mmCIF file of C-alpha atoms in Angstrom:
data_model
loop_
_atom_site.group_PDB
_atom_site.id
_atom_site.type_symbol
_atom_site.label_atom_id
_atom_site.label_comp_id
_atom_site.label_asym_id
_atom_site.label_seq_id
_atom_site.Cartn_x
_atom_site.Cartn_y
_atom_site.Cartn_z
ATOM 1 C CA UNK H 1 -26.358 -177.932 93.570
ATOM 2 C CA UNK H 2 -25.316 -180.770 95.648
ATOM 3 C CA UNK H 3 -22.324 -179.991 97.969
ATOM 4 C CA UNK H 4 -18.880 -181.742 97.637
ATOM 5 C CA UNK H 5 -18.388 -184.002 101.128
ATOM 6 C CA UNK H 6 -14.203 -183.921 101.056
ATOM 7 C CA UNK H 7 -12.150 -186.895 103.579
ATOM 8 C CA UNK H 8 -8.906 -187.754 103.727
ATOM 9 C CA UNK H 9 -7.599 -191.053 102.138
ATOM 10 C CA UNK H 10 -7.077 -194.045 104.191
ATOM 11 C CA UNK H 11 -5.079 -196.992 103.882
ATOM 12 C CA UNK H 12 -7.618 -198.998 102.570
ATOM 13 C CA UNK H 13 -8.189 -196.471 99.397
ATOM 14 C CA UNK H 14 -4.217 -197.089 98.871
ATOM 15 C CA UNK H 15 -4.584 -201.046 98.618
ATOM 16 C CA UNK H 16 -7.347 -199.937 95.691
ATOM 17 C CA UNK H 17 -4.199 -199.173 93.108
ATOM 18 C CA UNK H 18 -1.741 -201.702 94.497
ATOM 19 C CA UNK H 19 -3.605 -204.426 93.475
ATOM 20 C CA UNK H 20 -4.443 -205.525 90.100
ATOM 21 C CA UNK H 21 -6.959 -207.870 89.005
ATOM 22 C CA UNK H 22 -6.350 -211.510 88.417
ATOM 23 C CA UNK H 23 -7.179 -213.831 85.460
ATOM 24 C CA UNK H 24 -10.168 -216.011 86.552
ATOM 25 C CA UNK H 25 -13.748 -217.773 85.032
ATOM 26 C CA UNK H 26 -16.269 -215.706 83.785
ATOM 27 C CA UNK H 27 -19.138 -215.272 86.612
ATOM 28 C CA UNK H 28 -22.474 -217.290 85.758
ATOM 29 C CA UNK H 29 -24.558 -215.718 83.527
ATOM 30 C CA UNK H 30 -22.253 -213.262 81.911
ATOM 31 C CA UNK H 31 -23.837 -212.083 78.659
ATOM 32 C CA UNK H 32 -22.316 -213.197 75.581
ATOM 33 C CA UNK H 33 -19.551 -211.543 74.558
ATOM 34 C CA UNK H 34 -19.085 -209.518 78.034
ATOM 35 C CA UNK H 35 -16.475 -209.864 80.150
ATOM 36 C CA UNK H 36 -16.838 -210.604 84.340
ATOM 37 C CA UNK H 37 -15.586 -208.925 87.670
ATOM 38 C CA UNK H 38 -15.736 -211.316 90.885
ATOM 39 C CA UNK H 39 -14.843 -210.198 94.074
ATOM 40 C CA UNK H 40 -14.388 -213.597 96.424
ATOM 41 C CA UNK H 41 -15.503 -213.152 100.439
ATOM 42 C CA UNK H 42 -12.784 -211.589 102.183
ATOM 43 C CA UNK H 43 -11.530 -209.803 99.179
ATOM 44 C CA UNK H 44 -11.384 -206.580 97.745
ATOM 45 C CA UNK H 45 -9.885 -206.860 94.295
ATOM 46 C CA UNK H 46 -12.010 -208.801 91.624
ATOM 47 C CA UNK H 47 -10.589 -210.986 89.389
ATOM 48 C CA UNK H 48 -11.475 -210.687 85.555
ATOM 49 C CA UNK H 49 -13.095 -213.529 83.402
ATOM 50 C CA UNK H 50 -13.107 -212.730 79.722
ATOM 51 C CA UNK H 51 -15.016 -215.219 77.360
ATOM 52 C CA UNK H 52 -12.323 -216.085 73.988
ATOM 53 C CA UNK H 53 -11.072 -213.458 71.704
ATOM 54 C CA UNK H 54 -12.078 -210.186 74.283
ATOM 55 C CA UNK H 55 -9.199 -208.358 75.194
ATOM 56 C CA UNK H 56 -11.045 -205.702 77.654
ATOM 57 C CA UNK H 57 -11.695 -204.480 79.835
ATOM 58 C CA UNK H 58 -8.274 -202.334 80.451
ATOM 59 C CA UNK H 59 -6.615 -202.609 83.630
ATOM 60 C CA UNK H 60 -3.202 -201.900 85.194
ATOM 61 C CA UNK H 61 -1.037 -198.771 83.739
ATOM 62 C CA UNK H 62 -1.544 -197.401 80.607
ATOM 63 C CA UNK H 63 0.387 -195.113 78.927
ATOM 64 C CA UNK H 64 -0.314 -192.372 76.864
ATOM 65 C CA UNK H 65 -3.328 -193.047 79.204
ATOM 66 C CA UNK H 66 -5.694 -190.266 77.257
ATOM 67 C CA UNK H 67 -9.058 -188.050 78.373
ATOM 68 C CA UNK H 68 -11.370 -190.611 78.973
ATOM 69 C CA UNK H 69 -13.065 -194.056 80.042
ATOM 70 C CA UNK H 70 -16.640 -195.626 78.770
ATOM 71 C CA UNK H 71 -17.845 -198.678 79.034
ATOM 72 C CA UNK H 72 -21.374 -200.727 79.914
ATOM 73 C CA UNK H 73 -21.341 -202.088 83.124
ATOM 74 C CA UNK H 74 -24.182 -204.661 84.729
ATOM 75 C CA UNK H 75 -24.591 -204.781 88.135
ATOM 76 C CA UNK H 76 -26.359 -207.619 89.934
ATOM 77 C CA UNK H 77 -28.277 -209.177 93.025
ATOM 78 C CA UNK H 78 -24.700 -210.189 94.386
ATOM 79 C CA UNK H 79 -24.113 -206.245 95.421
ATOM 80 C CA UNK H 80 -27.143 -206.575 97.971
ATOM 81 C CA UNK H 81 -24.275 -207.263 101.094
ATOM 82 C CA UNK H 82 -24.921 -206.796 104.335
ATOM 83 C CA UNK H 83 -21.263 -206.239 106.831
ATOM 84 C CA UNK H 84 -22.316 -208.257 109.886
ATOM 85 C CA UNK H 85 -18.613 -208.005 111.527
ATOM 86 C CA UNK H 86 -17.287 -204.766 109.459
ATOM 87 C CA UNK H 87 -13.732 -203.633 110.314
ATOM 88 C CA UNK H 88 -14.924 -200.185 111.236
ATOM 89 C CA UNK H 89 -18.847 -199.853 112.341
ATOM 90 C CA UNK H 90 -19.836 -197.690 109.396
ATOM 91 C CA UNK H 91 -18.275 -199.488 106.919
ATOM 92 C CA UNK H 92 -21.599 -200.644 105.161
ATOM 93 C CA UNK H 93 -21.811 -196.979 104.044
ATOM 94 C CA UNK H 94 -18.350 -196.828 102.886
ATOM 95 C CA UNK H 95 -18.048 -196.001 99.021
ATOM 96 C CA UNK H 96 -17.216 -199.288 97.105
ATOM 97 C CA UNK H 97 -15.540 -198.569 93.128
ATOM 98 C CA UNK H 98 -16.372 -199.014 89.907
ATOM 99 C CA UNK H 99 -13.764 -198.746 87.161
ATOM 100 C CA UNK H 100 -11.962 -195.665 86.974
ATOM 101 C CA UNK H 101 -8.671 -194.281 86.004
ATOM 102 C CA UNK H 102 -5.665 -192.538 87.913
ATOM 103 C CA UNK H 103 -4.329 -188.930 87.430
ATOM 104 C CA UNK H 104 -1.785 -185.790 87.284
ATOM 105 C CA UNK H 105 0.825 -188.975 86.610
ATOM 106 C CA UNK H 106 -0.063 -191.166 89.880
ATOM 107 C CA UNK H 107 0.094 -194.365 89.819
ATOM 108 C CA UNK H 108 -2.591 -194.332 93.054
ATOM 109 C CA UNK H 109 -6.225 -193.583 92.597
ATOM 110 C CA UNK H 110 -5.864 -193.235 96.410
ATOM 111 C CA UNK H 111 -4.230 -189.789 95.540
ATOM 112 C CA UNK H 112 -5.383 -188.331 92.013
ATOM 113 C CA UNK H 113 -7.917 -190.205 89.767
ATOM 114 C CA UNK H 114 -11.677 -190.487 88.908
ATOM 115 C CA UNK H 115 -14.359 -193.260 89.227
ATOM 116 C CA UNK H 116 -17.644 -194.193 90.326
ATOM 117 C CA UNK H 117 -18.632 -195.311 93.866
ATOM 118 C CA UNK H 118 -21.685 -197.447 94.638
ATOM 119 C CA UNK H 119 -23.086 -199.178 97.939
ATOM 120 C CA UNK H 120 -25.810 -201.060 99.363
ATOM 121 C CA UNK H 121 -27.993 -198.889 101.721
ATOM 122 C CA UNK H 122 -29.111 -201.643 103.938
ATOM 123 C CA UNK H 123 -31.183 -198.002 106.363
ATOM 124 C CA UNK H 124 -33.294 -197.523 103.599
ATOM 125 C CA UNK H 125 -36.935 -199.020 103.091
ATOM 126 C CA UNK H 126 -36.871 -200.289 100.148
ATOM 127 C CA UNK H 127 -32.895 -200.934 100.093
ATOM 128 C CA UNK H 128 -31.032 -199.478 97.266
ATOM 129 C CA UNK H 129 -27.885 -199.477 95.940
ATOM 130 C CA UNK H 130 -26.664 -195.885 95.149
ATOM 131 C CA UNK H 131 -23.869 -194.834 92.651
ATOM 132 C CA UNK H 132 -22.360 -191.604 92.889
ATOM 133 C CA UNK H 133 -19.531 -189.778 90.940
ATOM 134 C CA UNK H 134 -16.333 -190.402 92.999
ATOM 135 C CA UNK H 135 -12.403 -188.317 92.561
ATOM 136 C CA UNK H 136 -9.883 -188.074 94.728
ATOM 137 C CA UNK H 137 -7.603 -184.551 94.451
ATOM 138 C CA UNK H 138 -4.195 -185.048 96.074
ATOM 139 C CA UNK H 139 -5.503 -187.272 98.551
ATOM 140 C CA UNK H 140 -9.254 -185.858 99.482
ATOM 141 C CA UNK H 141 -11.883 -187.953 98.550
ATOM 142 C CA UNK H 142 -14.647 -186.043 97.105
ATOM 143 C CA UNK H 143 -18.062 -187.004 96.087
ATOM 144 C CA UNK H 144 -21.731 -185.343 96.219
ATOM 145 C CA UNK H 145 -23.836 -185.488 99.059
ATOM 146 C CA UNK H 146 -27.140 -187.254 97.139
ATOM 147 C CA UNK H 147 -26.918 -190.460 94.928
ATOM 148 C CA UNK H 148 -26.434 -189.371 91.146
ATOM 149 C CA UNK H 149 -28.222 -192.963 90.439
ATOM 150 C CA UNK H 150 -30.195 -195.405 92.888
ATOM 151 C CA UNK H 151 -31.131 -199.088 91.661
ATOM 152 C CA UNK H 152 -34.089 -201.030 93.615
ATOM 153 C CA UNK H 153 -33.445 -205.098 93.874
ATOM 154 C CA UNK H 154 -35.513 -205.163 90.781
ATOM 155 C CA UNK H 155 -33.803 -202.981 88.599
ATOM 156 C CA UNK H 156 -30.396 -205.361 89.959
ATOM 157 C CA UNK H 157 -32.395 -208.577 89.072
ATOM 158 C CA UNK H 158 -33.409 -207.082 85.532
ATOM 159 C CA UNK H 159 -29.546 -207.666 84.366
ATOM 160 C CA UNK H 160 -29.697 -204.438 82.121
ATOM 161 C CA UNK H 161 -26.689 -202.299 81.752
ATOM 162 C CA UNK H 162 -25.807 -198.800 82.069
ATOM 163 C CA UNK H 163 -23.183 -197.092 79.910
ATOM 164 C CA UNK H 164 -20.551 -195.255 82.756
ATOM 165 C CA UNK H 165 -18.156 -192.521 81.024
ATOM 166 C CA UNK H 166 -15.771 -190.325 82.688
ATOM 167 C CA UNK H 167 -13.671 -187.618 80.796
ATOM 168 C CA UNK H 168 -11.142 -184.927 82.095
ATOM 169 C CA UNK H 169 -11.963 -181.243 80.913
ATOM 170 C CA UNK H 170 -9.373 -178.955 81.663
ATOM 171 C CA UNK H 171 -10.109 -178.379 86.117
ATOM 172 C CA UNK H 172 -13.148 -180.945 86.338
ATOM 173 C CA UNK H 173 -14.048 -184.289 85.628
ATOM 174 C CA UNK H 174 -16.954 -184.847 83.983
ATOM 175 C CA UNK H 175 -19.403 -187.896 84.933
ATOM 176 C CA UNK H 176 -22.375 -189.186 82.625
ATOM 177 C CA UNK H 177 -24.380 -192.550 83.382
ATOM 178 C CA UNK H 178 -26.923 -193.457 80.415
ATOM 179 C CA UNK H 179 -29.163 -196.217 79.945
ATOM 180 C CA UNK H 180 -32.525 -197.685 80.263
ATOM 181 C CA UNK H 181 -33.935 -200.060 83.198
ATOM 182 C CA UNK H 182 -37.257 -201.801 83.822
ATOM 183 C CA UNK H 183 -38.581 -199.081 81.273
ATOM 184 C CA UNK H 184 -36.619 -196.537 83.215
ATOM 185 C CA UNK H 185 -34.504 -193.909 81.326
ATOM 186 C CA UNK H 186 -31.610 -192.836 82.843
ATOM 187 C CA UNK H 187 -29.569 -189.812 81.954
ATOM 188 C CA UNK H 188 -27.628 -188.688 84.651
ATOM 189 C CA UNK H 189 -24.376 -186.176 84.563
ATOM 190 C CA UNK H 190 -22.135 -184.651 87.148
ATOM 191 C CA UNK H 191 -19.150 -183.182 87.624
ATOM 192 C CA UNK H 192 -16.138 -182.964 90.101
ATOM 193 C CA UNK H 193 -12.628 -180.683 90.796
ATOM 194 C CA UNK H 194 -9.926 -182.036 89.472
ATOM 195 C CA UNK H 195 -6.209 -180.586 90.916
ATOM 196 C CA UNK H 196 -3.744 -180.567 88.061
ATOM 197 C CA UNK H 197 -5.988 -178.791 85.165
ATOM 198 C CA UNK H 198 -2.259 -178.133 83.466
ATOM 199 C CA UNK H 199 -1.387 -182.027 83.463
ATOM 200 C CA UNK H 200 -1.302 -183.538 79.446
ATOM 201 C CA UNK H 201 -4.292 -185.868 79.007
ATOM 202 C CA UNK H 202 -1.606 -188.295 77.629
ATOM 203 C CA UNK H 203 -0.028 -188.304 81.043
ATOM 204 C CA UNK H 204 -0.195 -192.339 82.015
ATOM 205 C CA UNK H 205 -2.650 -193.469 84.318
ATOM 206 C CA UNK H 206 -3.767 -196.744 86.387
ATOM 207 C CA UNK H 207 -6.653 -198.282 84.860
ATOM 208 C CA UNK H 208 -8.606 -200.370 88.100
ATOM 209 C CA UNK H 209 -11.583 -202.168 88.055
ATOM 210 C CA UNK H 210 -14.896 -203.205 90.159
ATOM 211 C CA UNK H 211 -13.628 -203.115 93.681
ATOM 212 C CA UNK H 212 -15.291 -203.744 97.580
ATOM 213 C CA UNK H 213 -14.355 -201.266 100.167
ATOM 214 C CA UNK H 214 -13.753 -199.057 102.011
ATOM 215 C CA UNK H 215 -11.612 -200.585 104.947
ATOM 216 C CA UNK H 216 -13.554 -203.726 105.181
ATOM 217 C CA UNK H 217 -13.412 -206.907 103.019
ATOM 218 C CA UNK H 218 -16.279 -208.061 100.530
ATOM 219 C CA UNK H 219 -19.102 -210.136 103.160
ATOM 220 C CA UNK H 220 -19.712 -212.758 99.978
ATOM 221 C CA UNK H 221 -18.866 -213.302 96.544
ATOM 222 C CA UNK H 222 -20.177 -210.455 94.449
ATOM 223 C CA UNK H 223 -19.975 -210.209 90.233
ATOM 224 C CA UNK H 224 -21.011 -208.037 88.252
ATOM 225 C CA UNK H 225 -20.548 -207.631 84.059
ATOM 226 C CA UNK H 226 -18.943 -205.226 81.861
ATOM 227 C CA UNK H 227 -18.255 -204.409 78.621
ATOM 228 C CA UNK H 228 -15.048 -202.159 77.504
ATOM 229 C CA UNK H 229 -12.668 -202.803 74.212
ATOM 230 C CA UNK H 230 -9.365 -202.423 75.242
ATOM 231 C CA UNK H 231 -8.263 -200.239 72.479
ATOM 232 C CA UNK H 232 -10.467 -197.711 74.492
ATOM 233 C CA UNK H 233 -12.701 -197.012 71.991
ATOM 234 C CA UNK H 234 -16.735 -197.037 72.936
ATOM 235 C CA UNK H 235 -18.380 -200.258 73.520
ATOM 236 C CA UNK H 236 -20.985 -201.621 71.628
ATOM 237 C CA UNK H 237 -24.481 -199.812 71.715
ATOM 238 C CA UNK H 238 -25.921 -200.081 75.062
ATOM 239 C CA UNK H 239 -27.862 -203.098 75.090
ATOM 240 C CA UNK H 240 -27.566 -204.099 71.022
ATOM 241 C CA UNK H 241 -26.904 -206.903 69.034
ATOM 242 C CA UNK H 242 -24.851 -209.123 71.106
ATOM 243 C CA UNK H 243 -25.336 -207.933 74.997
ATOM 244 C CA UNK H 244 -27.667 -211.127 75.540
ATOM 245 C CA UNK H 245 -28.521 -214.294 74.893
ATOM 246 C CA UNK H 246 -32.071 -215.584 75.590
ATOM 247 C CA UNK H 247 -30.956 -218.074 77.945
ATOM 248 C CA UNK H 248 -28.565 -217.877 81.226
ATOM 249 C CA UNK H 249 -26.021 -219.757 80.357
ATOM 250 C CA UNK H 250 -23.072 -221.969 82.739
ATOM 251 C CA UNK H 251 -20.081 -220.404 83.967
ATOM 252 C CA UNK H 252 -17.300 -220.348 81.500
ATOM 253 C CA UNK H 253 -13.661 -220.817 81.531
#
């Protein structure tokens, strides 16, 4: 069993929550029907591009905020970055978010709330980007020691998503990643502590979205795709009818 590694938040896991993402173009070659996050250089909040009629994915506070999030998310080539003047010196190791939800009636992730972390391992040969399952309890970060799911530049350059769900069980949340890429199946689950096991479900909670840091600022644009109905109800089958067209197409507005 992989052990829990446990920090203290920082200020930069507080400006996580306080931000919320901004209205913007969907990235190039967002899928059809798929919304866009795109984090600009020097940024750590991205802003959402949604093509017309989509109304996910959800963001801000929520309330009754319920059990659980799922949706498909698509990394890509943009989340290869390299921090040539990082605020602190290991900050290319830092944990970087992917949507997640806050807790026990916080309104800061920083403090209580659950989500997936991912980063670029630029001391690796080949580089990979690893995604781990990522909750912070009353202000500790926690996350396992090994990568619950590592993706190659070619499985980031395929532009095939994985479904991410996260659901609170009582004193644990419980992580699952599923999904298939360059012919690889992926079924991955995990789980972490979670402090108030007594707190209603239904207690509100911050939705956030695809986010750089850490303490340092995003190197160069980076976008990635997702798919999430803002009713909260499951996307779309992984991958079905509607996830892609045959052609890249040009950014939207």
């Amino acid at each position: 069993m992989s052990r829990t590694i446990i920090r203290k938040a920082g200020i930069a896991a507080v400006l996580l929550i306080t931000a919320t993402a901004l209205s913007g173009c969907l990235a190039p070659g967002t899928p059809p029907g798929w919304s866009s996050y795109t984090i600009e250089r020097g940024a750590h909040s991205a802003t959402v591009g949604r093509p017309a009629g989509a109304t996910g994915p959800l963001e801000g506070w929520i309330s009754p905020g319920g059990a659980s999030r799922t949706y498909d998310f698509i990394l890509t080539p943009t989340a290869e970055y390299v921090l040539t003047s990082p605020t602190q010196s290991e900050d290319q190791f830092d944990w970087n978010k992917l949507p997640g939800f806050s807790d026990c009636g916080d309104f800061d992730l920083a403090r209580n709330g659950a989500m997936f972390g991912w980063r670029w391992r630029t001391d690796t040969s080949p580089r990979v980007l690893e995604i781990v399952p990522y909750a912070n309890s009353n202000g500790v970060h926690q996350y396992p020691e090994s990568a619950l799911v590592t993706l190659s530049h070619d499985d980031l350059a395929a532009i095939q998503p994985l479904r991410y769900s996260i659901q609170i069980d009582g004193s644990v949340y419980r992580f699952a990643i599923d999904g298939t890429i360059n012919g690889r199946d992926i079924h991955e689950t995990a789980t972490l502590p979670r402090s108030c096991p007594a707190n209603p479900t239904s207690t509100g909670k911050w939705f956030a979205g695809f986010y750089f840091g850490g303490t340092s600022t995003a190197p160069s644009q980076m976008y990635a795709y997702v798919r999430e109905p803002a009713d909260g109800t499951e996307p779309g089958q992984t991958g079905g009818d509607g996830s892609f067209g045959s052609a890249i197409a040009a950014p939207a507005h």
